[in-house]
XYZ file of C-alpha atoms in Angstrom:
480
model
C -0.044 -0.002 0.016
C 2.816 2.363 0.741
C 4.496 1.637 -2.520
C 1.114 2.214 -4.263
C 0.710 5.708 -2.570
C 4.338 6.524 -3.491
C 3.642 5.709 -7.322
C 0.425 7.830 -7.141
C 2.377 10.798 -5.591
C 5.117 10.572 -8.202
C 2.670 10.453 -11.073
C 0.682 13.355 -9.688
C 3.933 15.438 -9.297
C 5.022 14.618 -12.718
C 1.612 15.729 -14.098
C 1.837 18.955 -12.277
C 5.365 19.732 -13.504
C 4.522 18.721 -17.046
C 1.446 20.765 -17.135
C 3.311 23.772 -15.761
C 5.638 23.973 -18.745
C 6.192 27.692 -19.450
C 6.343 29.380 -22.902
C 9.416 31.346 -23.963
C 9.538 35.078 -23.992
C 10.252 36.988 -27.150
C 14.019 37.800 -27.600
C 14.335 41.423 -28.284
C 17.493 43.260 -29.646
C 18.187 46.964 -29.127
C 19.600 47.901 -32.635
C 18.971 51.551 -32.293
C 21.255 51.803 -29.236
C 23.980 49.635 -30.675
C 23.978 51.738 -33.890
C 24.075 55.080 -32.164
C 26.423 57.332 -34.288
C 29.776 58.409 -32.712
C 29.146 62.212 -33.352
C 26.229 64.366 -34.005
C 27.933 65.897 -37.040
C 29.906 63.387 -38.914
C 31.986 66.147 -40.390
C 33.034 67.473 -36.990
C 34.563 65.747 -33.982
C 33.066 66.618 -30.610
C 35.059 66.812 -27.300
C 33.641 64.042 -25.026
C 34.895 66.059 -22.012
C 32.825 69.231 -22.974
C 29.235 68.755 -22.471
C 26.747 71.561 -21.472
C 24.182 68.988 -20.491
C 26.095 68.354 -17.167
C 26.063 72.082 -16.199
C 23.693 72.879 -13.309
C 20.886 75.211 -14.339
C 21.941 77.822 -11.873
C 25.297 78.231 -13.596
C 23.788 78.048 -17.112
C 21.256 80.840 -16.534
C 22.803 84.154 -15.274
C 19.783 86.456 -15.346
C 18.698 86.824 -11.735
C 15.070 87.557 -12.494
C 14.947 84.315 -14.561
C 16.669 82.260 -11.847
C 14.088 83.592 -9.360
C 11.193 82.656 -11.649
C 12.610 79.161 -12.123
C 13.044 78.696 -8.338
C 9.296 79.654 -7.855
C 8.236 77.263 -10.537
C 10.188 74.296 -8.961
C 8.318 74.888 -5.697
C 4.840 75.521 -6.912
C 4.389 73.910 -10.497
C 1.276 71.562 -10.293
C 2.513 69.091 -12.933
C 5.729 68.732 -10.964
C 3.748 68.175 -7.762
C 1.542 65.539 -9.453
C 4.742 63.745 -10.589
C 6.063 63.724 -7.136
C 2.919 61.913 -6.023
C 3.398 59.454 -8.713
C 6.758 58.642 -7.243
C 5.183 57.987 -3.863
C 2.601 55.694 -5.622
C 5.519 53.672 -7.101
C 7.298 53.607 -3.781
C 4.253 52.056 -2.322
C 4.197 49.465 -4.956
C 7.656 48.426 -4.043
C 6.718 48.048 -0.408
C 3.689 45.901 -1.470
C 5.951 43.639 -3.538
C 8.595 43.285 -0.754
C 5.890 42.440 1.746
C 4.899 39.328 -0.172
C 8.396 37.975 0.370
C 7.799 37.577 4.084
C 5.172 35.489 5.995
C 1.790 37.056 6.685
C 0.872 36.736 10.382
C -2.652 37.693 11.796
C -4.407 37.403 15.068
C -7.960 36.625 15.469
C -10.796 35.391 17.836
C -13.970 33.672 16.939
C -17.078 32.048 18.442
C -19.731 29.760 16.966
C -22.185 26.912 17.647
C -23.000 23.855 15.878
C -25.501 20.967 16.012
C -24.824 17.713 14.186
C -27.582 15.419 13.121
C -28.189 12.576 15.567
C -27.977 9.915 12.835
C -24.681 11.008 11.391
C -21.233 9.808 12.181
C -20.390 12.991 13.826
C -23.778 13.209 15.751
C -23.529 9.547 16.798
C -19.894 10.016 17.949
C -20.748 13.117 20.043
C -23.667 11.340 21.545
C -21.501 8.377 22.868
C -18.625 10.570 23.978
C -18.082 11.963 27.316
C -16.147 15.130 28.037
C -15.418 14.060 31.551
C -16.617 10.963 33.414
C -20.352 11.237 33.699
C -20.560 14.321 31.547
C -21.922 14.001 27.984
C -20.848 16.179 25.092
C -22.925 19.404 24.810
C -25.576 19.538 22.199
C -25.585 21.856 20.367
C -21.787 22.290 20.576
C -20.229 25.579 20.898
C -16.777 26.596 19.673
C -14.637 29.405 21.013
C -11.078 30.016 19.671
C -8.360 32.663 19.561
C -4.869 32.611 18.263
C -2.298 33.361 15.529
C -2.376 32.466 11.817
C 0.541 32.549 9.398
C 0.609 32.122 5.645
C 3.812 32.090 3.549
C 4.352 31.531 -0.056
C 7.947 30.168 -0.468
C 9.647 31.820 -3.425
C 11.106 28.726 -4.885
C 11.322 30.100 -8.399
C 12.152 33.724 -7.310
C 9.037 34.920 -8.871
C 8.205 37.263 -6.009
C 11.731 38.599 -6.082
C 11.376 39.316 -9.805
C 8.080 41.141 -9.281
C 9.858 43.190 -6.551
C 12.748 44.022 -8.967
C 10.150 45.011 -11.605
C 8.464 47.433 -9.107
C 11.861 48.847 -8.164
C 12.760 49.575 -11.772
C 9.288 51.216 -12.187
C 9.864 53.301 -9.108
C 13.231 54.436 -10.424
C 11.615 55.291 -13.898
C 9.245 57.670 -12.039
C 12.236 59.356 -10.405
C 13.675 59.892 -13.857
C 10.240 61.021 -14.999
C 10.363 63.666 -12.322
C 13.687 64.819 -13.499
C 12.344 65.038 -17.149
C 9.497 67.161 -15.932
C 11.978 69.477 -14.159
C 14.068 69.834 -17.285
C 11.008 70.609 -19.362
C 9.645 73.085 -16.790
C 12.961 75.045 -16.649
C 12.999 75.161 -20.508
C 9.322 76.375 -20.592
C 9.999 79.112 -18.021
C 13.057 80.387 -19.746
C 11.532 80.381 -23.326
C 8.437 82.178 -22.114
C 10.637 84.679 -20.296
C 12.633 85.414 -23.443
C 9.343 85.679 -25.441
C 8.094 88.243 -22.905
C 11.248 90.373 -23.174
C 10.919 90.238 -26.857
C 7.338 91.417 -26.676
C 8.420 94.226 -24.420
C 11.056 95.297 -26.984
C 8.648 95.099 -29.804
C 6.204 97.284 -27.936
C 8.897 99.908 -27.538
C 9.700 99.764 -31.240
C 5.992 100.145 -32.168
C 5.782 103.204 -29.902
C 8.730 104.678 -31.506
C 7.206 104.029 -34.871
C 4.031 105.745 -33.753
C 5.987 108.888 -32.853
C 7.636 108.756 -36.183
C 4.327 108.420 -37.870
C 2.854 111.296 -35.888
C 5.701 113.587 -37.024
C 5.324 112.470 -40.729
C 1.495 113.181 -40.468
C 2.263 116.615 -39.146
C 4.775 117.284 -42.081
C 2.355 116.072 -44.706
C -0.341 118.425 -43.234
C 1.940 121.355 -43.516
C 2.992 120.402 -47.026
C -0.674 120.132 -47.987
C -1.176 123.598 -46.811
C 1.672 124.814 -48.806
C 0.391 122.891 -51.785
C 3.491 120.671 -51.709
C 1.350 117.523 -50.949
C -2.119 116.236 -51.613
C -4.881 115.089 -49.275
C -4.087 111.542 -50.280
C -0.656 111.775 -48.597
C -2.334 113.084 -45.381
C -4.857 110.187 -45.527
C -2.190 107.601 -46.103
C -0.145 108.819 -43.102
C -3.306 108.816 -40.954
C -4.199 105.236 -41.943
C -0.538 104.140 -41.332
C -0.730 105.740 -37.761
C -4.049 103.966 -36.998
C -2.577 100.738 -38.012
C 0.411 101.146 -35.763
C -1.781 102.055 -32.803
C -3.871 98.928 -33.487
C -0.567 96.868 -33.461
C 0.360 98.424 -30.241
C -2.849 97.107 -28.529
C -2.331 93.568 -30.019
C 1.186 93.530 -28.556
C -0.062 94.690 -25.104
C -2.575 91.710 -25.160
C 0.220 89.287 -26.108
C 2.355 90.616 -23.127
C -0.614 89.991 -20.680
C -1.261 86.506 -21.983
C 2.552 85.697 -21.891
C 2.759 86.951 -18.282
C -0.161 84.787 -17.284
C 1.304 81.799 -19.092
C 4.365 82.234 -16.942
C 2.373 82.637 -13.818
C 0.653 79.425 -14.640
C 3.996 77.537 -14.878
C 4.785 79.122 -11.511
C 1.464 77.887 -10.027
C 0.194 81.314 -9.018
C -2.531 83.799 -9.889
C -1.754 86.713 -12.351
C 0.803 89.173 -11.201
C 3.521 91.275 -12.831
C 6.640 89.380 -13.950
C 9.749 91.072 -12.719
C 12.149 91.581 -15.607
C 14.664 93.991 -17.244
C 13.927 94.607 -20.927
C 16.716 97.038 -21.765
C 19.594 94.670 -21.902
C 17.655 92.051 -23.966
C 19.137 92.870 -27.326
C 22.688 92.963 -26.018
C 22.351 89.621 -24.394
C 24.777 87.024 -25.568
C 23.636 83.353 -25.376
C 26.151 81.073 -23.610
C 28.402 78.685 -25.577
C 26.927 75.265 -25.824
C 29.129 72.127 -25.954
C 27.271 69.043 -27.106
C 29.685 66.247 -26.190
C 29.131 62.838 -27.908
C 25.904 61.102 -28.606
C 26.384 58.225 -26.134
C 26.362 60.712 -23.306
C 22.696 61.235 -23.989
C 22.089 57.889 -22.573
C 23.345 58.991 -19.177
C 22.259 62.556 -19.212
C 18.743 62.684 -20.553
C 16.117 61.686 -18.009
C 13.557 60.635 -20.562
C 16.023 58.088 -22.021
C 16.942 56.728 -18.596
C 13.087 56.575 -17.818
C 12.436 54.627 -21.017
C 15.400 52.315 -20.293
C 14.119 51.535 -16.648
C 10.638 50.918 -18.038
C 12.098 48.625 -20.489
C 13.995 46.777 -17.611
C 10.594 46.713 -15.611
C 8.759 45.243 -18.569
C 11.327 42.412 -19.108
C 11.115 41.521 -15.411
C 7.338 41.557 -15.689
C 7.541 38.974 -18.502
C 9.843 36.841 -16.358
C 7.373 36.967 -13.507
C 4.448 36.231 -15.704
C 6.325 33.213 -17.116
C 6.921 31.805 -13.603
C 3.195 31.910 -13.054
C 3.167 28.603 -15.016
C 5.318 26.912 -12.330
C 3.947 25.196 -9.073
C 3.700 27.460 -6.061
C 4.524 26.289 -2.504
C 2.416 27.684 0.228
C 2.920 26.897 4.040
C 0.200 27.730 6.559
C 0.374 27.454 10.400
C -2.012 28.239 13.245
C -1.394 28.258 16.972
C -3.961 29.188 19.581
C -6.575 28.131 22.154
C -9.870 26.274 21.161
C -12.669 24.862 23.324
C -16.375 24.470 23.259
C -16.749 26.581 26.477
C -14.985 29.855 27.245
C -14.000 28.651 30.773
C -12.131 25.630 29.146
C -9.844 27.907 27.275
C -7.613 28.282 30.258
C -7.083 24.742 30.681
C -3.730 23.886 29.378
C -2.348 22.165 27.539
C -5.842 20.627 26.684
C -7.063 23.784 24.977
C -4.001 24.270 22.884
C -4.635 23.915 19.114
C -2.102 23.955 16.357
C -1.708 23.133 12.733
C 0.939 23.146 9.997
C 0.307 22.380 6.400
C 2.227 22.816 3.100
C 0.656 22.873 -0.414
C 2.491 22.507 -3.752
C 0.123 23.282 -6.619
C 0.341 24.409 -10.126
C -1.916 25.129 -13.042
C -2.743 21.997 -15.029
C -5.633 22.696 -17.393
C -7.565 25.908 -18.370
C -4.499 28.168 -18.251
C -5.997 30.706 -20.459
C -5.780 33.500 -17.890
C -2.192 32.806 -17.236
C -1.327 32.564 -20.866
C -3.163 35.974 -21.559
C -1.208 37.641 -18.704
C 2.095 36.257 -20.155
C 1.218 37.383 -23.705
C 0.217 40.891 -22.467
C 3.516 41.228 -20.544
C 5.517 40.032 -23.542
C 3.745 42.544 -25.844
C 4.357 45.295 -23.363
C 8.106 44.198 -23.329
C 8.360 44.734 -27.190
C 6.325 48.078 -26.882
C 8.792 49.260 -24.187
C 11.661 48.567 -26.530
C 10.138 50.487 -29.454
C 9.499 53.356 -26.877
C 13.002 53.301 -25.758
C 14.380 53.258 -29.324
C 12.042 56.128 -30.326
C 13.346 58.202 -27.315
C 16.855 57.722 -28.240
C 16.343 58.497 -31.919
C 14.258 61.516 -31.040
C 16.911 62.793 -28.623
C 19.738 62.490 -31.152
C 17.690 64.314 -33.851
C 16.714 67.018 -31.411
C 20.400 67.834 -30.781
C 21.394 67.536 -34.425
C 18.602 69.887 -35.541
C 19.251 72.425 -32.814
C 23.018 72.460 -33.478
C 22.148 73.366 -37.023
C 19.598 75.961 -35.839
C 22.111 77.553 -33.609
C 24.502 78.215 -36.388
C 21.801 79.425 -38.845
C 20.000 81.633 -36.379
C 23.275 83.342 -35.543
C 23.954 84.076 -39.255
C 20.290 85.183 -39.642
C 20.644 87.613 -36.721
C 23.802 89.027 -38.260
C 22.123 89.648 -41.577
C 18.946 91.233 -39.847
C 21.324 93.502 -37.858
C 22.772 94.805 -41.098
C 19.438 95.185 -42.729
C 18.105 97.115 -39.794
C 21.064 99.625 -39.795
C 20.686 100.267 -43.551
C 16.898 100.821 -43.310
C 17.371 103.251 -40.434
C 19.790 105.253 -42.514
C 17.245 105.174 -45.441
C 14.420 106.547 -43.280
C 16.503 109.493 -42.262
C 17.266 110.093 -46.018
C 13.692 109.633 -47.155
C 12.375 112.019 -44.552
C 14.953 114.661 -45.497
C 13.993 114.253 -49.129
C 10.282 114.366 -48.331
C 10.691 117.657 -46.304
C 12.438 119.068 -49.341
C 9.820 117.901 -51.711
C 12.218 115.579 -53.528
C 10.527 112.339 -52.592
C 6.923 111.502 -52.226
C 4.945 110.068 -49.345
C 4.956 106.453 -50.659
C 8.856 106.254 -50.486
C 8.671 107.546 -46.946
C 5.882 105.063 -46.058
C 7.650 102.064 -47.587
C 10.872 102.807 -45.910
C 9.293 103.171 -42.530
C 7.301 100.027 -42.998
C 10.379 98.065 -43.985
C 12.403 99.390 -41.063
C 9.686 98.444 -38.648
C 9.433 94.939 -40.003
C 13.176 94.549 -40.048
C 13.396 95.611 -36.324
C 10.562 93.268 -35.322
C 12.220 90.534 -37.029
C 15.514 91.331 -35.368
C 13.810 91.128 -32.022
C 12.357 87.846 -32.924
C 15.669 86.632 -34.124
C 17.315 87.454 -30.784
C 14.505 85.711 -28.885
C 15.052 82.606 -31.042
C 18.729 82.800 -30.619
C 18.405 82.771 -26.857
C 15.510 80.116 -26.919
C 17.388 77.828 -29.118
C 20.316 77.664 -26.706
C 17.909 76.795 -23.927
C 16.381 74.141 -26.087
C 19.644 72.459 -27.039
C 20.787 72.628 -23.296
C 17.541 70.768 -22.325
C 18.017 68.359 -25.224
C 21.578 67.493 -23.976
C 19.981 66.456 -20.647
C 20.444 69.785 -18.797
C 18.177 71.439 -16.380
C 17.330 68.842 -13.741
C 20.526 68.883 -11.770
């Protein structure tokens, strides 16, 4: 009989192990990372020791007003505060997975009553049993108990450890996600700050242009009275003046909206933005050093976040695969139990204990486990694509911005020359107009061209400064 039971146990165990055969995960290869170019510009060699992405933002930005705005944003920005709570959620997930590695111990008390049928084995046994000599078993039979209960899943396949490692990787990815939000926030504040300064300078230009138009209008009226100009010239100058004043109100509205946009990033209600507009056009952007592309993998928080999510997804696949294996659970109880509360203190008769171990695994109808594994496997592949996309986007960002920095510098130089030439032409045209040697159209066209050139020059300065901020962020700067 013992040999028979041994064979039955061996057959059952072999069936469990056979039925728990796990499928293989998809093998993924990261070709984008392996084929990352050595330089951003293949025609130029970059110095690996010079990388602006490692420069702390307080050293990169020198405008004290901008630094103050960034500090306020880092304290109050709602998106950043939301991200910090995501970190706390992920941290709780790590604690939950870690808790499954240790036994669960609980304490409890209970009471109940039971009456067994007289013509049952239990009822017949109770009827013929005496608790003490001359004292029959109570009917109905009460039950009072209290004690400790423990349950523990033995991590024989390291499935629980794998789940904990996946939770840790996800937690670390949320930390990198917070760093990426920091980097983006600093970039947004700086870009909007420079746009606001540009609007301030454009407002000054349009106000100067309005004064110029008012003088031109006065001259045209004087010339009309002297029969040196016509009513048409006067009306043209009046129309140009009205157009300029309308543009002034448009710029004022843009300034209000830009101030409120910055206030929103700072997490506060509308209030004036402290700034100094006079030095805007003379501000020189800092020199940016790009380093080499491989440094993006260590400097950019979004790449590190995607890499950690990829690691977490691989661990999730491994944990889902181990769900096909048998699990070993141990349960134990220790306490006091009696049919009458007064008997609970009678020791050791009232002591009750139990110890059980269970090895069980899925045998048939494993569709739910298979679906969970397939989902984890698909997410692993999806995470790889997301990681590759992040690396590729980061490389292209830097490459595009490097080209933009060079071109916007040249554009700014050409616009500066254009502005100087048009300023001189305005003086010449006005002098000729006063002497009746040029008509009003020449004066108007010169003034319009000069205004447009100055507006574009201011925009070029703003783009010059913002592009440097953008490439600083693209290199992984801003969160340190």
